[in-house]
Amino acid sequence: MGFARTCAVALVGVEGVPVEVQADLEPGVAAFTLVGLPDKSLTESRDRVRAAVVNSGVPWPQKKLTVGLSPASVPKGGSGFDIAVACAVLAAAERVDPREIAGVVMIGELGLDGRVLPVRGVLPAVLAAADAGYRQVVVPEQTAAEAALVPDVSVLGVRSLRQLIAVLTDEPVPEEPDRSDEGLPGTVHAGLAGLPAAAPGLTGLLGEERPVDLADVAGQHYARRALEIAAAGRHHIYFKGPPGAGKTMLAERLPGLLPPLSRKESLEVTAVHSVAGALPPGQPLVVRPPYCAPHHSATMAALVGGGSGVPRPGAVSLAHNGVLFLDEAAECGAQVLDAMRQPLESGYVVVARAAGMMRMPARFLLALAANPCPCGRHGDDGGRCECRPASVRRYRARLSGPLLDRVDLRVDVEPLARSELAAMDGRAESSAVVAARVLEARERAAARYADTPWKTNSEIPGHHLRTRHPALPGALTEAEDDLECGLLTARGLDRVLRVAWTVADLAGHSRPTRDDVNFALELRTGIRRGALMPEIPA
């Protein structure tokens, strides 16, 4: 009788659970039994592992073989257990010393010819292994850079099972050719592809440098200032205006105004994208805020996560620490939009399915854009709108009051005049100039909240903000009047004060002034109060 064990990791959402892979060989009729709550793709590993071992030049043990995955109560899926199962079987058959693999985490899929193929979720799996105390990890060579992002963990990247066996037995490691170009195009990294590479709405998903600049936007000074405030304080923003006014153009330039991600934020974003299969080879770490713009026909599962079987990350999680842009927001399903209310408040989303429960991060900056009516011409000077009043009301009611109450900035984007287009001569501020101001405002806020767990103005709880960081005396007079007459909710008043602090940080004020609060109130309610747009110091 032979027995051996090694370790793999099961992913539940973006969190990993260490799994002990045990192999037991006993005399009897040759059979291969896999237990421990595996899914269909994991059950099929029996055939993949057997073929990979034989094609690597190692005889398959002709005995009764049982492979157990512990803890058995945790659902396990995917092909990432193949290497661990193969090594446990070889150790039970005494082809490999069981002590060599007992404390090693092995992650990767096996091809029938013995190749080690990449899988999704390597980074969160290695993070979970490191938290559990493991310090040695074996992964496919293509994902070794991703696994190496975890500190204090020794990573071995292998191309084939033959190489791994040679390392474990202290034999000369055979040279394996890079066969990533063999086979059908696009099949080598198919295990990483949870989303189509060129899917509409996922442009800029990984935060790569995008060929857009705020200097391309003509006019729209009010909307540009609102965009800057949104980036500086991470305030959600809603653009409303006729088609062609520049709503989408403005929103697409929002990621370029955000500061680079910190190391912790980068690891969080990379872990989510790795699980979703949206992390391309050659880019192991996401360093720029992601940008996700799903189509308005996206389903609930596509937006907040879910799907059949084990839930997968949705757009709100793919936009974690970045921007989620919903263009034509009024065309989205009402239930889909209202599903964002919980992650907008809590910063995470919990999806429960029959196969398990998933909790994933979803702290994103929301940007909405919508037309004023179905035809888009309601309220223009020409009176060309042909929509009935009831149609206009129904169209606007698709964005519910509870959702809009969580949006700090509501901006009417007016059509450009011919003179504004003609005056565009390159003097508009670029994204780099505005991003520098945004970074300075973020640093002021971070210094102010240094003794708290928060970093930006949008995160501060209302009680903490009112008691420890109040505005100047008399600055909240008009906002409190709006609260009394019902134009503002209590949550809305807190959000006005948060925006006022962001306006003050951009203007270099030590505390929000009356003009800062009134300008924040204008951005919140859409009602002009005669407040001067705060000047930005040169």
Coordinates of C-alpha atoms in Angstrom, one line a residue:
M1 CA 0.0 0.0 0.0
G2 CA 1.3 3.5 -0.9
F3 CA 0.1 6.8 0.4
A4 CA 1.2 10.4 -0.4
R5 CA -0.2 13.9 -0.1
T6 CA 0.4 17.4 -1.5
C7 CA -1.5 20.6 -1.7
A8 CA -3.6 22.6 -4.1
V9 CA -6.0 25.6 -3.8
A10 CA -9.7 25.8 -4.5
L11 CA -11.1 29.2 -5.4
V12 CA -14.4 30.4 -4.0
G13 CA -14.9 33.7 -5.7
V14 CA -11.6 35.5 -5.3
E15 CA -10.7 33.8 -2.1
G16 CA -8.6 30.6 -2.0
V17 CA -9.0 27.6 0.3
P18 CA -6.0 25.3 0.7
V19 CA -6.9 21.7 -0.3
E20 CA -4.9 18.7 0.7
V21 CA -4.6 16.2 -2.2
Q22 CA -4.3 12.7 -1.0
A23 CA -3.5 9.6 -3.1
D24 CA -3.8 6.0 -1.8
L25 CA -2.7 2.9 -3.8
E26 CA -4.0 -0.5 -2.7
P27 CA -3.9 -4.0 -4.3
G28 CA -6.9 -4.8 -6.4
V29 CA -8.5 -4.2 -9.8
A30 CA -7.0 -1.2 -11.5
A31 CA -9.3 1.7 -11.0
F32 CA -9.1 5.5 -10.4
T33 CA -11.6 7.1 -8.0
L34 CA -11.7 10.8 -7.3
V35 CA -13.6 12.0 -4.3
G36 CA -14.0 15.3 -2.4
L37 CA -16.9 17.2 -4.2
P38 CA -15.2 17.7 -7.6
D39 CA -17.1 19.3 -10.5
K40 CA -17.2 17.9 -14.0
S41 CA -13.9 19.5 -15.2
L42 CA -12.1 18.2 -12.1
T43 CA -13.6 14.7 -12.5
E44 CA -12.2 14.6 -16.0
S45 CA -8.7 15.2 -14.6
R46 CA -8.5 11.4 -14.1
D47 CA -8.1 10.9 -17.9
R48 CA -5.8 14.0 -18.3
V49 CA -3.5 12.9 -15.5
R50 CA -3.2 9.3 -16.7
A51 CA -2.4 10.3 -20.2
A52 CA 0.1 13.0 -19.1
V53 CA 1.9 10.6 -16.8
V54 CA 2.2 7.9 -19.5
N55 CA 3.3 10.4 -22.2
S56 CA 6.0 11.7 -19.8
G57 CA 7.7 8.3 -19.8
V58 CA 6.4 7.1 -16.4
P59 CA 4.4 3.9 -16.1
W60 CA 0.9 4.2 -14.6
P61 CA 0.4 2.2 -11.4
Q62 CA -1.9 -0.8 -12.1
K63 CA -3.6 -0.8 -8.7
K64 CA -6.7 0.5 -7.0
L65 CA -6.2 4.2 -6.8
T66 CA -8.2 6.6 -4.7
V67 CA -7.5 10.4 -4.7
G68 CA -9.2 12.5 -2.1
L69 CA -9.5 16.2 -1.9
S70 CA -9.8 17.5 1.7
P71 CA -11.8 19.3 3.1
A72 CA -14.5 17.4 1.2
S73 CA -17.2 20.0 2.1
V74 CA -15.6 22.7 -0.1
P75 CA -16.8 22.7 -3.7
K76 CA -13.8 22.3 -6.1
G77 CA -13.7 22.9 -9.8
G78 CA -11.4 23.6 -12.7
S79 CA -8.4 22.0 -14.1
G80 CA -5.9 23.6 -11.7
F81 CA -5.6 20.4 -9.6
D82 CA -4.1 18.3 -12.3
I83 CA -0.4 18.8 -11.3
A84 CA -1.2 18.1 -7.6
V85 CA -3.1 14.9 -8.5
A86 CA -0.4 13.6 -10.8
C87 CA 2.4 14.2 -8.2
A88 CA 0.4 12.7 -5.4
V89 CA -0.2 9.5 -7.5
L90 CA 3.5 9.3 -8.5
A91 CA 4.6 9.7 -4.8
A92 CA 2.2 7.0 -3.7
A93 CA 3.7 4.8 -6.4
E94 CA 7.2 5.6 -5.0
R95 CA 8.3 7.3 -8.3
V96 CA 8.7 10.5 -6.3
D97 CA 9.7 10.8 -2.6
P98 CA 6.5 11.7 -0.7
R99 CA 8.4 14.0 1.6
E100 CA 9.4 16.2 -1.4
I101 CA 5.8 17.2 -2.2
A102 CA 4.2 17.2 1.3
G103 CA 4.6 20.9 1.9
V104 CA 4.4 22.1 -1.7
V105 CA 1.4 23.8 -3.4
M106 CA 0.9 22.8 -7.0
I107 CA -1.3 24.7 -9.4
G108 CA -1.7 24.0 -13.1
E109 CA -3.5 22.0 -15.8
L110 CA -1.9 19.1 -17.7
G111 CA -2.2 18.5 -21.4
L112 CA -2.4 14.9 -22.6
D113 CA 1.2 15.1 -23.8
G114 CA 2.5 16.2 -20.3
R115 CA 2.6 19.9 -21.0
V116 CA 1.7 22.2 -18.0
L117 CA -0.9 24.7 -19.1
P118 CA -1.9 28.0 -17.4
V119 CA -5.1 28.4 -15.4
R120 CA -7.1 31.3 -14.0
G121 CA -6.7 32.6 -10.4
V122 CA -3.1 31.9 -9.8
L123 CA -2.5 35.1 -7.8
P124 CA -5.4 34.6 -5.3
A125 CA -4.5 30.9 -5.0
V126 CA -0.9 31.7 -4.1
L127 CA -2.0 34.4 -1.7
A128 CA -4.2 31.9 0.1
A129 CA -1.4 29.4 0.2
A130 CA 1.0 32.0 1.7
D131 CA -1.6 32.9 4.3
A132 CA -1.9 29.2 5.3
G133 CA 1.9 29.0 5.8
Y134 CA 3.1 27.4 2.6
R135 CA 6.3 28.7 1.1
Q136 CA 6.9 26.6 -2.0
V137 CA 4.6 26.8 -5.0
V138 CA 4.7 25.1 -8.4
V139 CA 2.9 26.9 -11.3
P140 CA 2.9 26.9 -15.1
E141 CA 5.8 28.8 -16.5
Q142 CA 3.4 31.3 -18.2
T143 CA 2.0 32.4 -14.8
A144 CA 5.2 32.3 -12.8
A145 CA 5.5 36.1 -12.9
E146 CA 2.0 36.4 -11.5
A147 CA 2.7 34.0 -8.6
A148 CA 6.0 35.8 -7.8
L149 CA 4.0 38.9 -6.8
V150 CA 3.4 37.3 -3.5
P151 CA 6.3 38.0 -1.1
D152 CA 8.2 35.3 0.8
V153 CA 7.1 32.5 -1.5
S154 CA 9.5 30.4 -3.6
V155 CA 7.9 29.9 -7.1
L156 CA 8.9 27.2 -9.5
G157 CA 7.6 27.6 -13.1
V158 CA 7.6 24.5 -15.2
R159 CA 6.8 23.7 -18.8
S160 CA 6.0 20.0 -18.5
L161 CA 5.4 17.2 -16.0
R162 CA 8.8 15.7 -17.0
Q163 CA 10.6 18.8 -15.8
L164 CA 8.7 18.7 -12.5
I165 CA 9.5 15.0 -11.9
A166 CA 13.2 15.7 -12.6
V167 CA 13.3 18.5 -10.1
L168 CA 11.6 16.4 -7.4
T169 CA 13.9 13.4 -8.0
D170 CA 17.1 15.5 -8.3
E171 CA 17.7 14.3 -11.8
P172 CA 18.9 16.5 -14.7
V173 CA 16.1 18.7 -15.8
P174 CA 15.3 18.1 -19.5
E175 CA 15.2 20.9 -21.9
E176 CA 11.6 21.5 -23.0
P177 CA 11.0 23.5 -26.2
D178 CA 8.6 26.4 -25.9
R179 CA 5.5 24.9 -27.5
S180 CA 3.2 27.8 -26.8
D181 CA 2.9 28.4 -30.6
E182 CA 1.9 24.8 -31.3
G183 CA -1.7 23.7 -31.9
L184 CA -4.6 25.9 -32.8
P185 CA -4.2 29.7 -32.4
G186 CA -5.3 31.0 -29.0
T187 CA -5.6 27.6 -27.4
V188 CA -2.5 27.8 -25.2
H189 CA -3.9 30.5 -22.9
A190 CA -7.5 29.4 -23.3
G191 CA -7.6 28.5 -19.6
L192 CA -7.0 32.2 -18.9
A193 CA -9.7 33.5 -21.1
G194 CA -12.8 34.0 -19.1
L195 CA -13.7 37.0 -21.2
P196 CA -13.2 37.6 -24.9
A197 CA -10.1 39.6 -25.6
A198 CA -11.9 42.2 -27.7
A199 CA -15.3 42.2 -26.0
P200 CA -17.2 45.4 -26.4
G201 CA -17.1 47.5 -23.2
L202 CA -13.9 45.9 -21.9
T203 CA -11.5 48.3 -23.6
G204 CA -9.1 49.5 -21.0
L205 CA -10.2 46.9 -18.6
L206 CA -6.7 46.4 -17.3
G207 CA -5.9 50.0 -17.0
E208 CA -3.4 50.1 -19.8
E209 CA -2.5 53.5 -21.3
R210 CA -5.5 54.6 -23.3
P211 CA -5.1 57.0 -26.3
V212 CA -7.5 59.5 -24.9
D213 CA -6.8 62.9 -23.3
L214 CA -9.0 65.5 -21.6
A215 CA -7.5 68.1 -23.9
D216 CA -9.6 66.6 -26.7
V217 CA -12.8 67.8 -25.1
A218 CA -14.0 71.1 -26.4
G219 CA -15.7 73.5 -24.0
Q220 CA -17.8 71.8 -21.3
H221 CA -15.9 73.7 -18.5
Y222 CA -18.5 72.9 -15.9
A223 CA -18.6 69.2 -16.7
R224 CA -14.8 69.1 -16.8
R225 CA -14.6 70.6 -13.3
A226 CA -17.2 68.0 -12.1
L227 CA -15.1 65.3 -13.7
E228 CA -12.0 66.6 -11.8
I229 CA -13.9 66.6 -8.5
A230 CA -15.2 63.1 -9.1
A231 CA -11.6 61.8 -9.6
A232 CA -10.2 63.7 -6.6
G233 CA -12.8 62.5 -4.1
R234 CA -13.9 59.3 -5.8
H235 CA -17.5 60.7 -6.1
H236 CA -20.0 59.0 -8.3
I237 CA -21.1 61.1 -11.3
Y238 CA -24.1 61.3 -13.6
F239 CA -24.0 63.0 -17.0
K240 CA -27.3 63.9 -18.5
G241 CA -27.6 65.6 -21.9
P242 CA -28.6 65.2 -25.6
P243 CA -26.8 62.9 -27.9
G244 CA -23.4 64.2 -29.2
A245 CA -22.9 66.6 -26.3
G246 CA -19.8 64.7 -25.1
K247 CA -21.1 62.6 -22.2
T248 CA -19.3 59.4 -23.2
M249 CA -16.2 61.4 -24.2
L250 CA -15.9 62.9 -20.8
A251 CA -16.5 59.6 -18.9
E252 CA -13.9 57.8 -21.0
R253 CA -11.3 60.3 -19.8
L254 CA -12.0 59.7 -16.1
P255 CA -9.6 56.8 -15.6
G256 CA -6.7 58.9 -16.9
L257 CA -7.3 61.4 -14.0
L258 CA -7.0 58.8 -11.3
P259 CA -3.7 58.2 -9.4
P260 CA -1.8 55.0 -10.0
L261 CA -2.8 52.1 -7.8
S262 CA -1.0 51.4 -4.6
R263 CA 0.7 48.0 -4.2
K264 CA -2.2 46.7 -2.1
E265 CA -4.8 47.9 -4.5
S266 CA -2.8 46.5 -7.5
L267 CA -2.8 43.0 -5.9
E268 CA -6.6 43.2 -5.2
V269 CA -7.3 44.2 -8.8
T270 CA -5.0 41.7 -10.2
A271 CA -6.5 38.9 -8.1
V272 CA -10.0 39.7 -9.4
H273 CA -8.9 39.9 -13.0
S274 CA -6.9 36.7 -12.6
V275 CA -10.0 34.8 -11.4
A276 CA -12.1 36.3 -14.3
G277 CA -9.5 35.3 -16.8
A278 CA -9.0 38.9 -17.9
L279 CA -5.3 39.1 -17.1
P280 CA -3.3 38.8 -20.4
P281 CA 0.0 37.0 -20.5
G282 CA 2.9 39.3 -20.0
Q283 CA 1.1 41.7 -17.7
P284 CA 1.2 40.0 -14.3
L285 CA 0.3 43.1 -12.3
V286 CA -2.3 45.8 -12.9
V287 CA -0.9 49.2 -12.0
R288 CA -3.5 51.5 -13.4
P289 CA -7.1 51.9 -12.3
P290 CA -9.2 49.5 -14.4
Y291 CA -12.0 50.8 -16.7
C292 CA -15.1 48.7 -17.4
A293 CA -17.9 49.8 -19.6
P294 CA -20.5 47.0 -20.1
H295 CA -23.2 47.3 -22.7
H296 CA -26.6 48.5 -21.4
S297 CA -28.1 45.1 -22.2
A298 CA -25.8 43.4 -19.7
T299 CA -27.6 40.9 -17.4
M300 CA -27.6 40.9 -13.6
A301 CA -25.0 38.1 -13.5
A302 CA -22.8 40.1 -15.9
L303 CA -22.9 43.2 -13.9
V304 CA -22.8 42.1 -10.2
G305 CA -21.4 38.6 -10.7
G306 CA -22.9 35.1 -10.7
G307 CA -23.7 32.6 -13.5
S308 CA -24.3 28.9 -13.4
G309 CA -22.3 26.8 -11.0
V310 CA -19.7 28.6 -8.9
P311 CA -20.3 32.4 -9.2
R312 CA -17.9 34.5 -11.3
P313 CA -16.9 38.2 -10.9
G314 CA -19.1 40.7 -12.6
A315 CA -18.4 44.2 -14.0
V316 CA -18.7 45.8 -10.5
S317 CA -15.8 43.6 -9.3
L318 CA -13.7 44.0 -12.5
A319 CA -14.0 47.8 -12.0
H320 CA -12.7 47.5 -8.4
N321 CA -10.4 50.4 -7.6
G322 CA -11.3 51.9 -11.0
V323 CA -14.2 53.2 -13.0
L324 CA -17.4 51.5 -14.0
F325 CA -19.1 53.4 -16.8
L326 CA -22.7 52.7 -17.7
D327 CA -23.5 54.5 -21.0
E328 CA -27.2 54.8 -21.9
A329 CA -27.9 54.0 -18.3
A330 CA -31.7 54.6 -18.7
E331 CA -31.8 51.7 -21.1
C332 CA -30.4 49.3 -18.5
G333 CA -32.8 47.1 -16.6
A334 CA -34.2 48.6 -13.5
Q335 CA -33.4 45.6 -11.4
V336 CA -29.9 45.5 -12.8
L337 CA -29.3 49.1 -11.8
D338 CA -30.8 48.8 -8.4
A339 CA -28.5 45.8 -7.7
M340 CA -25.6 48.2 -7.5
R341 CA -27.0 50.0 -4.5
Q342 CA -25.5 47.5 -2.0
P343 CA -21.9 47.5 -3.5
L344 CA -22.1 51.3 -3.8
E345 CA -22.5 51.5 0.0
S346 CA -20.5 48.6 1.2
G347 CA -17.7 48.3 -1.4
Y348 CA -18.2 44.6 -1.9
V349 CA -20.8 42.3 -3.4
V350 CA -22.1 39.0 -2.0
V351 CA -23.6 36.5 -4.6
A352 CA -25.3 33.4 -3.3
R353 CA -25.9 30.4 -5.6
A354 CA -26.6 26.7 -5.1
A355 CA -23.0 25.8 -5.7
G356 CA -21.7 28.3 -3.1
M357 CA -21.5 31.8 -1.8
M358 CA -19.1 34.4 -3.2
R359 CA -17.9 37.7 -1.6
M360 CA -15.9 39.9 -3.9
P361 CA -14.6 43.4 -3.7
A362 CA -16.5 46.1 -5.6
R363 CA -15.3 49.5 -4.6
F364 CA -15.5 51.4 -7.8
L365 CA -16.2 54.9 -9.1
L366 CA -19.5 54.9 -10.9
A367 CA -20.1 57.1 -14.0
L368 CA -23.5 57.2 -15.5
A369 CA -24.6 58.8 -18.8
A370 CA -28.1 59.1 -20.1
N371 CA -30.3 61.2 -22.5
P372 CA -33.0 63.4 -21.1
C373 CA -35.7 61.5 -23.0
P374 CA -36.1 58.6 -25.5
C375 CA -35.4 60.8 -28.5
G376 CA -32.7 62.8 -26.7
R377 CA -34.0 66.2 -27.6
H378 CA -36.1 67.1 -24.6
G379 CA -35.5 70.6 -23.4
D380 CA -33.6 71.9 -26.4
D381 CA -34.2 75.4 -27.7
G382 CA -35.7 74.2 -31.0
G383 CA -38.5 72.3 -29.4
R384 CA -37.9 69.2 -31.6
C385 CA -38.7 66.6 -28.9
E386 CA -41.6 64.4 -30.0
C387 CA -41.8 62.4 -26.8
R388 CA -45.0 62.5 -24.8
P389 CA -44.7 63.7 -21.2
A390 CA -45.7 60.3 -19.9
S391 CA -42.9 58.7 -22.0
V392 CA -40.3 61.2 -20.6
R393 CA -41.4 60.5 -17.0
R394 CA -41.2 56.7 -17.5
Y395 CA -37.8 57.0 -19.2
R396 CA -36.3 59.1 -16.4
A397 CA -37.9 56.9 -13.7
R398 CA -35.7 54.0 -14.8
L399 CA -33.0 55.6 -12.8
S400 CA -34.5 55.1 -9.3
G401 CA -34.4 57.7 -6.6
P402 CA -32.5 55.4 -4.2
L403 CA -29.8 54.8 -6.8
L404 CA -29.4 58.5 -7.7
D405 CA -29.3 59.4 -4.0
R406 CA -26.0 57.6 -3.9
V407 CA -24.6 59.6 -6.8
D408 CA -22.9 62.8 -5.6
L409 CA -22.5 64.7 -8.8
R410 CA -25.3 65.3 -11.4
V411 CA -24.2 67.3 -14.4
D412 CA -26.2 68.6 -17.3
V413 CA -24.0 68.4 -20.4
E414 CA -25.2 71.1 -22.8
P415 CA -24.6 70.9 -26.6
L416 CA -21.6 72.7 -27.9
A417 CA -21.9 76.0 -29.8
R418 CA -20.1 76.4 -33.1
S419 CA -17.9 79.1 -31.5
E420 CA -16.7 76.6 -28.8
L421 CA -15.6 74.1 -31.4
A422 CA -13.9 76.8 -33.5
A423 CA -12.1 78.1 -30.4
M424 CA -10.5 74.7 -29.7
D425 CA -6.8 75.6 -30.3
G426 CA -5.0 73.2 -27.9
R427 CA -5.2 75.5 -24.9
A428 CA -7.5 73.1 -23.0
E429 CA -5.9 71.4 -20.0
S430 CA -4.5 67.9 -20.7
S431 CA -5.2 64.8 -18.5
A432 CA -1.7 65.0 -17.1
V433 CA -2.2 68.5 -15.8
V434 CA -5.6 67.7 -14.2
A435 CA -4.3 64.4 -12.8
A436 CA -1.5 66.2 -11.0
R437 CA -4.1 68.4 -9.2
V438 CA -6.1 65.3 -8.4
L439 CA -3.1 63.7 -6.9
E440 CA -2.4 66.7 -4.7
A441 CA -6.0 66.8 -3.5
R442 CA -5.9 63.1 -2.7
E443 CA -2.7 63.6 -0.7
R444 CA -4.3 66.4 1.3
A445 CA -7.2 64.2 2.1
A446 CA -5.0 61.2 3.0
A447 CA -3.0 63.4 5.4
R448 CA -6.2 64.7 7.0
Y449 CA -7.4 61.1 7.6
A450 CA -4.0 59.6 8.4
D451 CA -5.3 58.3 11.8
T452 CA -8.3 56.6 10.2
P453 CA -8.8 53.6 7.9
W454 CA -10.1 56.0 5.1
K455 CA -8.2 57.8 2.4
T456 CA -10.7 59.7 0.3
N457 CA -13.5 62.1 1.1
S458 CA -16.2 59.8 -0.3
E459 CA -15.4 57.1 2.2
I460 CA -15.8 59.1 5.4
P461 CA -18.9 58.2 7.5
G462 CA -21.3 61.0 8.0
H463 CA -21.0 61.2 11.8
H464 CA -17.2 61.3 11.7
L465 CA -17.3 64.0 9.0
R466 CA -19.8 66.2 10.9
T467 CA -18.1 65.9 14.3
R468 CA -14.4 65.9 13.4
H469 CA -14.2 67.7 10.1
P470 CA -17.0 70.3 9.9
A471 CA -17.2 73.1 7.4
L472 CA -16.7 76.8 8.3
P473 CA -19.5 78.3 10.5
G474 CA -22.5 79.3 8.3
A475 CA -21.2 77.4 5.3
L476 CA -24.0 74.8 5.4
T477 CA -27.0 77.2 5.7
E478 CA -28.4 76.6 2.2
A479 CA -27.8 72.9 2.4
E480 CA -29.6 72.6 5.7
D481 CA -32.5 74.6 4.2
D482 CA -32.8 72.1 1.4
L483 CA -32.8 69.3 4.0
E484 CA -35.7 71.0 5.7
C485 CA -37.8 71.4 2.6
G486 CA -37.1 67.9 1.4
L487 CA -34.7 68.6 -1.6
L488 CA -32.0 66.7 0.3
T489 CA -32.0 63.5 2.4
A490 CA -29.8 63.1 5.4
R491 CA -27.5 60.9 3.3
G492 CA -27.6 63.6 0.6
L493 CA -26.5 66.3 3.1
D494 CA -23.5 64.1 4.2
R495 CA -22.6 63.6 0.5
V496 CA -22.7 67.4 -0.1
L497 CA -20.3 67.9 2.7
R498 CA -18.0 65.2 1.3
V499 CA -18.0 66.9 -2.1
A500 CA -17.4 70.3 -0.4
W501 CA -14.3 68.9 1.2
T502 CA -13.1 67.7 -2.2
V503 CA -13.7 71.1 -3.7
A504 CA -11.8 72.7 -0.8
D505 CA -8.9 70.3 -1.3
L506 CA -8.6 71.2 -5.0
A507 CA -8.8 74.9 -4.1
G508 CA -6.3 74.7 -1.3
H509 CA -8.7 75.7 1.5
S510 CA -8.2 74.4 5.0
R511 CA -12.0 74.0 5.5
P512 CA -14.9 74.1 3.1
T513 CA -16.2 77.7 2.7
R514 CA -19.8 78.8 1.8
D515 CA -18.9 78.9 -1.9
D516 CA -17.4 75.4 -1.7
V517 CA -20.6 74.0 -0.1
N518 CA -22.9 75.8 -2.5
F519 CA -21.0 74.6 -5.5
A520 CA -21.2 71.0 -4.1
L521 CA -24.9 71.6 -3.6
E522 CA -25.3 72.7 -7.2
L523 CA -23.5 69.6 -8.4
R524 CA -25.8 67.5 -6.2
T525 CA -29.2 69.0 -7.0
G526 CA -28.6 70.5 -10.5
I527 CA -30.1 73.8 -9.2
R528 CA -27.8 76.7 -9.8
R529 CA -27.3 78.7 -6.6
G530 CA -25.2 81.5 -7.9
A531 CA -22.0 80.1 -6.4
L532 CA -18.8 80.9 -8.1
M533 CA -16.9 78.0 -9.5
P534 CA -13.9 77.7 -7.1
E535 CA -10.7 78.9 -8.7
I536 CA -7.9 76.3 -9.0
P537 CA -4.6 77.6 -7.7
A538 CA -1.9 77.8 -10.4

